[in-house]
CSV table of N, CA and C in Angstrom, one decimal:
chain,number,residue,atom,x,y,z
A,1,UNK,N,77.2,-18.2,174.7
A,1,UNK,CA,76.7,-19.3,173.8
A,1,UNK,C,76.6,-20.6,174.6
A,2,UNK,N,75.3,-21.6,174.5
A,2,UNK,CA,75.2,-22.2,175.0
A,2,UNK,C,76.2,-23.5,174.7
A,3,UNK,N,76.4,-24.5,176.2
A,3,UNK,CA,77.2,-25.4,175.6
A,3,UNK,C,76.6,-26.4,175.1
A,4,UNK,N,76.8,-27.1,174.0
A,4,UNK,CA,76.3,-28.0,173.2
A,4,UNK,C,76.6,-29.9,174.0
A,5,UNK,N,75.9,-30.3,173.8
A,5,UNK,CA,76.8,-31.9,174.5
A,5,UNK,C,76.2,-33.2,174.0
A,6,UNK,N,76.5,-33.7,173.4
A,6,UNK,CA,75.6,-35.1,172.7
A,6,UNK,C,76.3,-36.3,173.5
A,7,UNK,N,74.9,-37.3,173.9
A,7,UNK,CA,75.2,-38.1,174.8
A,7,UNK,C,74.9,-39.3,174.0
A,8,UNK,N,76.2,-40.6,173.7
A,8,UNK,CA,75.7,-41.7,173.3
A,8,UNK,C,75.5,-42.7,174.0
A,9,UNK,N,74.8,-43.6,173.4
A,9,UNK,CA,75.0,-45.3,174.3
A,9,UNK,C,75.8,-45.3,174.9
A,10,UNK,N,77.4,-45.7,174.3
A,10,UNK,CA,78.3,-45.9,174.5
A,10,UNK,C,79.1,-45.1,176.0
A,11,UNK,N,78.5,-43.8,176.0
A,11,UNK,CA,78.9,-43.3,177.2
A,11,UNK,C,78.2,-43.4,178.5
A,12,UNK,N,77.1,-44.1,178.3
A,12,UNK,CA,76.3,-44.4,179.9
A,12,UNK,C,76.9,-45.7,179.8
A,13,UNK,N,77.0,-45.6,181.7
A,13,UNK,CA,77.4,-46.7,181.9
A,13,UNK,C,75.8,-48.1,181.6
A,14,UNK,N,76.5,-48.8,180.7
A,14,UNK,CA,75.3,-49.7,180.8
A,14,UNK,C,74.5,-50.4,181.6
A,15,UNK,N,73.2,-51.0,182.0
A,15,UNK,CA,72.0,-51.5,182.8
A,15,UNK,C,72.4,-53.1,182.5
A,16,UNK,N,72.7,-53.4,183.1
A,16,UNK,CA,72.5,-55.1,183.0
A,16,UNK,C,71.6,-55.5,182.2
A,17,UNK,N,70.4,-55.2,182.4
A,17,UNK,CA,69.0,-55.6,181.8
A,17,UNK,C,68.9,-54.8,180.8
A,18,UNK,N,69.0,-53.7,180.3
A,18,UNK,CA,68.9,-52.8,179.6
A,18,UNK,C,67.3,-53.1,179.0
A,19,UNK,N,66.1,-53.2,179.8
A,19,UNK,CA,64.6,-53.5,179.2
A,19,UNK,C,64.0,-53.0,180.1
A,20,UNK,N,62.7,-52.5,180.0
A,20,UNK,CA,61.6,-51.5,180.1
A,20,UNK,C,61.7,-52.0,181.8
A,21,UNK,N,61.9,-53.4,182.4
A,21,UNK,CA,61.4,-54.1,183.6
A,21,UNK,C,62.4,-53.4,184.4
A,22,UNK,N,63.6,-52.5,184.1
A,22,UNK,CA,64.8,-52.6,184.7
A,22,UNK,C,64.7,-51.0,185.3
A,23,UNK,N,63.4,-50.2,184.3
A,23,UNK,CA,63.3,-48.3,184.6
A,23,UNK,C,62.6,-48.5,186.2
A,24,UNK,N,62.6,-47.5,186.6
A,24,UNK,CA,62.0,-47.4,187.7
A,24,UNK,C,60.2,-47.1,187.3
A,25,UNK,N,59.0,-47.2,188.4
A,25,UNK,CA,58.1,-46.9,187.9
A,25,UNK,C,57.7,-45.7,187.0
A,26,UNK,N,58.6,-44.3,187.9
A,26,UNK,CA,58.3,-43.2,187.1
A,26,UNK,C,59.3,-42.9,185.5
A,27,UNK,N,60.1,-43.7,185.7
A,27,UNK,CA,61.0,-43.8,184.3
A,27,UNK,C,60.0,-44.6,183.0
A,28,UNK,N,59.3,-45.5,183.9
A,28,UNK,CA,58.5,-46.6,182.9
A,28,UNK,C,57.1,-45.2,182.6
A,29,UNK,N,57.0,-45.0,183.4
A,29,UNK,CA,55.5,-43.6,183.1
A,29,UNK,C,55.7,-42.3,181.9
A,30,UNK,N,57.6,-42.1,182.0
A,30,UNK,CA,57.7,-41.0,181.0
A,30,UNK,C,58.1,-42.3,179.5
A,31,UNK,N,58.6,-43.3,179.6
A,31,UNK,CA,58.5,-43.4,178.0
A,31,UNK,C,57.4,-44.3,177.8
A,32,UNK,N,56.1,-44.3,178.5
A,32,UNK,CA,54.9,-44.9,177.9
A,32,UNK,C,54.1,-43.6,177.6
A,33,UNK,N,54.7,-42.7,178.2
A,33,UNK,CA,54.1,-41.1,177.4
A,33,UNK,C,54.9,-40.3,176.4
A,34,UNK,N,55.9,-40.6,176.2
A,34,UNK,CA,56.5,-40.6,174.9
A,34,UNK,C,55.8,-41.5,173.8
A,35,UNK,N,56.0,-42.3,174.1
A,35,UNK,CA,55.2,-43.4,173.0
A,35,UNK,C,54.1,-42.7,172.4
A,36,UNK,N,53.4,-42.6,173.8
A,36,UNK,CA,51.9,-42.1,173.7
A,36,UNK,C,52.0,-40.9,172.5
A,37,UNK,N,52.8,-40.0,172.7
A,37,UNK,CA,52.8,-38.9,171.7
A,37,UNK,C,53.4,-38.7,170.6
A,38,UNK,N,54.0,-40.1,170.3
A,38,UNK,CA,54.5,-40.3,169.3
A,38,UNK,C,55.5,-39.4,168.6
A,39,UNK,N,55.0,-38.4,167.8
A,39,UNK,CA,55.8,-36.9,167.4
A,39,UNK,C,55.1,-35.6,168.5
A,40,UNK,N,56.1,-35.2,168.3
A,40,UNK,CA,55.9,-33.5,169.2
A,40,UNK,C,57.0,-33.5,170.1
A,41,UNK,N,56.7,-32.9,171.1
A,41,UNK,CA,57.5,-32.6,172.5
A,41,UNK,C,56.9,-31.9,174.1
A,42,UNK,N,58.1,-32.4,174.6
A,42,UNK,CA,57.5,-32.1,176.1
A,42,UNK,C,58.5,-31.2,176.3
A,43,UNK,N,57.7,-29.9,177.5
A,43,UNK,CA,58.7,-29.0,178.1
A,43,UNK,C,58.8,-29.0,179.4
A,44,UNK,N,59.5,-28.3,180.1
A,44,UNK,CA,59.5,-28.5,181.6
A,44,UNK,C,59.9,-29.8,181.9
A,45,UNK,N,60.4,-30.4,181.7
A,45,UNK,CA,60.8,-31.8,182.6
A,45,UNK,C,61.6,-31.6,183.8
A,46,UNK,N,61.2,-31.6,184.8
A,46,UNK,CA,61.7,-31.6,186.2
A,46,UNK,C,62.1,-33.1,186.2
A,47,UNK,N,63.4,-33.4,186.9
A,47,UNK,CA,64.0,-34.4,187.6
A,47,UNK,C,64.8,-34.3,188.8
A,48,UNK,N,64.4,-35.5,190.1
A,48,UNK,CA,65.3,-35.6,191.1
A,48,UNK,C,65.5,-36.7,191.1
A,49,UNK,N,66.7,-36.9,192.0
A,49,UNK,CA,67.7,-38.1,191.8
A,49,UNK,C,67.3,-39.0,190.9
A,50,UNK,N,67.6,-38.6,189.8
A,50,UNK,CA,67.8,-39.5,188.4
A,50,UNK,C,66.4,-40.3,187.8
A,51,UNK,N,65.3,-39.3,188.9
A,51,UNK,CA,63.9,-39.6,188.5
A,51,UNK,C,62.9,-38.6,187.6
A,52,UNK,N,61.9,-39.2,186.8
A,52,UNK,CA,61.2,-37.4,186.6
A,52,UNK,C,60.6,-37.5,187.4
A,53,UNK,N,59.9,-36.3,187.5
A,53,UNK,CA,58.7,-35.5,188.5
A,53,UNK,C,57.8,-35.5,187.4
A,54,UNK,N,56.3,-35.9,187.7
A,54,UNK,CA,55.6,-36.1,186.4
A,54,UNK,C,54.3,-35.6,186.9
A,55,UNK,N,54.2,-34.7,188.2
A,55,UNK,CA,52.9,-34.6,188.9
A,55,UNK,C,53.4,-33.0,189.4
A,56,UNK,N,53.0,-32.4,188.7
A,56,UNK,CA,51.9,-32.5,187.5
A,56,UNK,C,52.7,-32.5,185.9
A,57,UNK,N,52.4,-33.2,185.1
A,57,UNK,CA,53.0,-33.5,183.9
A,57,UNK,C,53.4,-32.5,183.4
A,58,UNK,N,54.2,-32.4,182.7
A,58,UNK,CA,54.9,-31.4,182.0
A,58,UNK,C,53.7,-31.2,180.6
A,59,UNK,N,53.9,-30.2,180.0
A,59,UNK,CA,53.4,-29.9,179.0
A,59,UNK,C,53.9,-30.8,177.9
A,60,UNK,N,52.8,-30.5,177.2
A,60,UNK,CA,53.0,-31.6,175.5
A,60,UNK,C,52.3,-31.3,174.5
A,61,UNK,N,53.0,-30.9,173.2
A,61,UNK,CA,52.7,-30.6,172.3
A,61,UNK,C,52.6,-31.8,171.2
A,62,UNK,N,51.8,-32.2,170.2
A,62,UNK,CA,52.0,-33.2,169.7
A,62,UNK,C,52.0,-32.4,168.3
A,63,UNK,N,52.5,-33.2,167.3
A,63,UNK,CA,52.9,-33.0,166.0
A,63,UNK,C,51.7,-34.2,165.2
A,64,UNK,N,50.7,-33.4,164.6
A,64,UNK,CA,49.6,-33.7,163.3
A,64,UNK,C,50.1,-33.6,162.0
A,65,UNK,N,50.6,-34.9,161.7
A,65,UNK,CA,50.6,-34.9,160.2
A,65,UNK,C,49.3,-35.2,159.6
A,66,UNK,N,48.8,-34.3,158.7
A,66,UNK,CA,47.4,-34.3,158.3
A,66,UNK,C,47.2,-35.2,157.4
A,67,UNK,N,48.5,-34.8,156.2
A,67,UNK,CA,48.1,-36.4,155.0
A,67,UNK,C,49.3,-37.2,155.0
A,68,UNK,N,49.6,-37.6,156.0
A,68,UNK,CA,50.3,-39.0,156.1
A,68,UNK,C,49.5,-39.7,156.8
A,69,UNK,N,50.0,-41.1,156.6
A,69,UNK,CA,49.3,-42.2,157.3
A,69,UNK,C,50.3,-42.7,158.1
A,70,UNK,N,50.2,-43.0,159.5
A,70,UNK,CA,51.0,-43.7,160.4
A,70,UNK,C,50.5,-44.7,160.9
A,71,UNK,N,51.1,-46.1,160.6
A,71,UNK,CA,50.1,-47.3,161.7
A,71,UNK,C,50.2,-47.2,162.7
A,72,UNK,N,49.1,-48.0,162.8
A,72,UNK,CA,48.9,-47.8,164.2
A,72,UNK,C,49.8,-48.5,165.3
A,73,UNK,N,49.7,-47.8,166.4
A,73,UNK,CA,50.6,-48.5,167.6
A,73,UNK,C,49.7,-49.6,168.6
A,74,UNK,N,50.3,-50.8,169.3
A,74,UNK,CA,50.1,-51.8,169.7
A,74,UNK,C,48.9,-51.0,170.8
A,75,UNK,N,47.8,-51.6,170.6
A,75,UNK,CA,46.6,-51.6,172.0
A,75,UNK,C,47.4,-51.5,173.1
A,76,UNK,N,47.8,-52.7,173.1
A,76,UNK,CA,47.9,-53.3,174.3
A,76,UNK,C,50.0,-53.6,174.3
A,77,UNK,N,50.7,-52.6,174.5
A,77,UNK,CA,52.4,-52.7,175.0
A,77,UNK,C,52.9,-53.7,175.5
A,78,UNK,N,54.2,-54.1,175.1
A,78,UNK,CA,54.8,-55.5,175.7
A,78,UNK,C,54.8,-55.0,177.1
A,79,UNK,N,54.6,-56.0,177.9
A,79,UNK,CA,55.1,-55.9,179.5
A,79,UNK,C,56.8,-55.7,179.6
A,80,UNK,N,57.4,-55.8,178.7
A,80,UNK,CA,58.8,-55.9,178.9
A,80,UNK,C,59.6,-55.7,177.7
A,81,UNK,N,60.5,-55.2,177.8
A,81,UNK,CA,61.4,-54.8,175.6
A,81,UNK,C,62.4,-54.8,176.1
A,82,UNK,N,63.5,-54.9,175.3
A,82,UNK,CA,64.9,-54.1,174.8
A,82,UNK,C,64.7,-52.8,175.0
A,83,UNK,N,65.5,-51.9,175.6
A,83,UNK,CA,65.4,-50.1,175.7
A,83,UNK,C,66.2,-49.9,174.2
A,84,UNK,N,65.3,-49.4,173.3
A,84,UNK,CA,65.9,-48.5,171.8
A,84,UNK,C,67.5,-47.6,172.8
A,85,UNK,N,68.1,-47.3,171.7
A,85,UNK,CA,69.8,-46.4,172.1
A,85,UNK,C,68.9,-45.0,173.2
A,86,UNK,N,68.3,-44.4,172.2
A,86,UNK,CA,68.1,-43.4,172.8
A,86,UNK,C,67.3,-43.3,173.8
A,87,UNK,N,66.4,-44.2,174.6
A,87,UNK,CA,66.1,-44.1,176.3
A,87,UNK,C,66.9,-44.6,176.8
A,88,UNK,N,68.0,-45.0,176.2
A,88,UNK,CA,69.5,-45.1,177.3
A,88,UNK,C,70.2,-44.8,177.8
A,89,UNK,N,70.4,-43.5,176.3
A,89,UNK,CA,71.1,-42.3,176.8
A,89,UNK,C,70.2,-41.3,177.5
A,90,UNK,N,69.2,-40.9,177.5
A,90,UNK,CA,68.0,-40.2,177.7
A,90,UNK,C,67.9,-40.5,179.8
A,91,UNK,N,67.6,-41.9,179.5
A,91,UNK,CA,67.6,-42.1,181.2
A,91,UNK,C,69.0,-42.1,181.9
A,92,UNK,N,70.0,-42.3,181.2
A,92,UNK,CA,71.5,-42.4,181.2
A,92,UNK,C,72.0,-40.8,182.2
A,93,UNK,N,71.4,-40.0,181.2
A,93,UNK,CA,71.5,-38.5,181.2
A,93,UNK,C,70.5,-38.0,182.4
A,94,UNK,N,69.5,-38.6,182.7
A,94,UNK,CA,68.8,-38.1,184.2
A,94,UNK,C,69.6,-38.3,184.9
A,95,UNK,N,70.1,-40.0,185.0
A,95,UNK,CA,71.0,-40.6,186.3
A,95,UNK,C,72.0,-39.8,186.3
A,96,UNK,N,72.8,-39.2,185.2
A,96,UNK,CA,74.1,-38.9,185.8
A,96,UNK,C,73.9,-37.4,186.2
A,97,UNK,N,73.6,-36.5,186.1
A,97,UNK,CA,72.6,-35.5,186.0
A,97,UNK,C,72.4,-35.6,187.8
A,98,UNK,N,71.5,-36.4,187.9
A,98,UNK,CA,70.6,-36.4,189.2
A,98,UNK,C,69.5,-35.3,189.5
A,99,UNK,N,69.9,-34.5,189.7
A,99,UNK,CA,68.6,-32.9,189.5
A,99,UNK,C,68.9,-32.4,188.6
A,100,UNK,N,67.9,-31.4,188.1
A,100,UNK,CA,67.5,-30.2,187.3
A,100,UNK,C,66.7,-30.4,186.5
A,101,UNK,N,66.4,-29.6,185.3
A,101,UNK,CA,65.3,-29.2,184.6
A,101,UNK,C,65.3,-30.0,183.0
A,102,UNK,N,64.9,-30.1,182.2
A,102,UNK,CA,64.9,-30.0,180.7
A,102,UNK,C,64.0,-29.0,180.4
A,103,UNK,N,64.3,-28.2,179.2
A,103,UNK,CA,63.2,-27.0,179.0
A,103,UNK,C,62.8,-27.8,177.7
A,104,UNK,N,62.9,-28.3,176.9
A,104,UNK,CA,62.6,-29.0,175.8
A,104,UNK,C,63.3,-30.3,175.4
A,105,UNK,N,62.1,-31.3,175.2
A,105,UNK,CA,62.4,-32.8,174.3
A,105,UNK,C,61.7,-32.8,173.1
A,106,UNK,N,62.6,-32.9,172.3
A,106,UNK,CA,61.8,-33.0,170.9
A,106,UNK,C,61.4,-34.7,170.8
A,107,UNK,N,60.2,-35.1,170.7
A,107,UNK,CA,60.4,-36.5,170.6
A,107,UNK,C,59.8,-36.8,168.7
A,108,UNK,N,60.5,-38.1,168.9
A,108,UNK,CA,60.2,-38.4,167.4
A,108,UNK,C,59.9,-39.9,167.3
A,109,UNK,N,59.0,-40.4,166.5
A,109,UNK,CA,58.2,-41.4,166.5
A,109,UNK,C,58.6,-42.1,168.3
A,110,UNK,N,58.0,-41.8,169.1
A,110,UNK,CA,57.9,-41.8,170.2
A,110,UNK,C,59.1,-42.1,170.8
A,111,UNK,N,60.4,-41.8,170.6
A,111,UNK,CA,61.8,-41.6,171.0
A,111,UNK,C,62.0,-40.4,171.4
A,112,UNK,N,62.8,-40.1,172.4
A,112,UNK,CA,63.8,-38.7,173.0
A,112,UNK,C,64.7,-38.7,172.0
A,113,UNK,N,64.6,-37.2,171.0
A,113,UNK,CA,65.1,-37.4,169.9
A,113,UNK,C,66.6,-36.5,170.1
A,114,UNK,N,66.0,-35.2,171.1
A,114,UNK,CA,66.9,-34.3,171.4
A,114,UNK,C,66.5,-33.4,172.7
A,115,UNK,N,67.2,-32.9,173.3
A,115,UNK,CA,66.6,-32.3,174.0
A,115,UNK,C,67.7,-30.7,174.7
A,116,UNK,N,66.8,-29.7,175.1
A,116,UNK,CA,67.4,-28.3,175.6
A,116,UNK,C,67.3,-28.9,177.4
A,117,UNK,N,68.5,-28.4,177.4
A,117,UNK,CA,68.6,-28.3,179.3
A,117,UNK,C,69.1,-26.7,179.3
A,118,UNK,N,68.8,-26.4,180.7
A,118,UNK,CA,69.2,-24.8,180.8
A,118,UNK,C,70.2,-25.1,181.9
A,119,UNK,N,71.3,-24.3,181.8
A,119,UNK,CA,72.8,-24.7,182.5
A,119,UNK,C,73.3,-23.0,183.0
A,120,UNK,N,73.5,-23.2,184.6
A,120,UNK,CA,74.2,-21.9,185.1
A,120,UNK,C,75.6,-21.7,184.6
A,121,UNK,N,75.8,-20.5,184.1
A,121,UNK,CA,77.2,-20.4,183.6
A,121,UNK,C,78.4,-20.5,184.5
């Protein structure tokens, strides 16, 4: 049975800055594509040292709600935010991590909501 592990804020060590200016480029590239997809998920997420690999992009499924209405999201993105909890723990969990895989992120209104890693016994 797989091991289960839920990672909070509280357990990464915190970023001084804790804002978008502070990810690395390819960190800033995966949650402006999270955004981008708002609901669904990505599979395959390859990471080295506490970076993704995004070339070639992992797969993405997105989630169509047919009769809901969702506003719309900003044109044009702050150059700079507050990181929400969960790309803290999310990038928290690459850094400490450093290599390997994610086989699934469920994301939700454009947050890492959950995610499957695959782990040698």
């Amino acid at each position: 049975m797989p091991n289960l592990h839920s990672f909070h804020a509280a357990e990464i060590p915190p970023d001084p800055a804790g804002n978008f200016q502070s990810l690395t480029p390819k960190q800033q590239e995966l949650l402006r594509k999270f955004q981008s997809i708002g609901w669904g998920s990505m599979e395959g997420l390859v990471f080295q040292r506490g970076d993704p690999v995004l070339r070639p992009m992992p797969k993405v499924r997105r989630t169509i709600r047919l009769r809901s209405r969702s506003s719309p999201k900003s044109a044009c993105p702050a150059e700079d935010f507050k990181l929400k909890d969960e790309y803290m723990c999310f990038f928290g969990f690459l850094m400490e991590q450093r290599d390997g895989s994610i086989a699934h992120i469920e994301i939700r209104d454009g947050l890492p909501a959950e995610m499957s890693v695959e782990e040698v016994a």
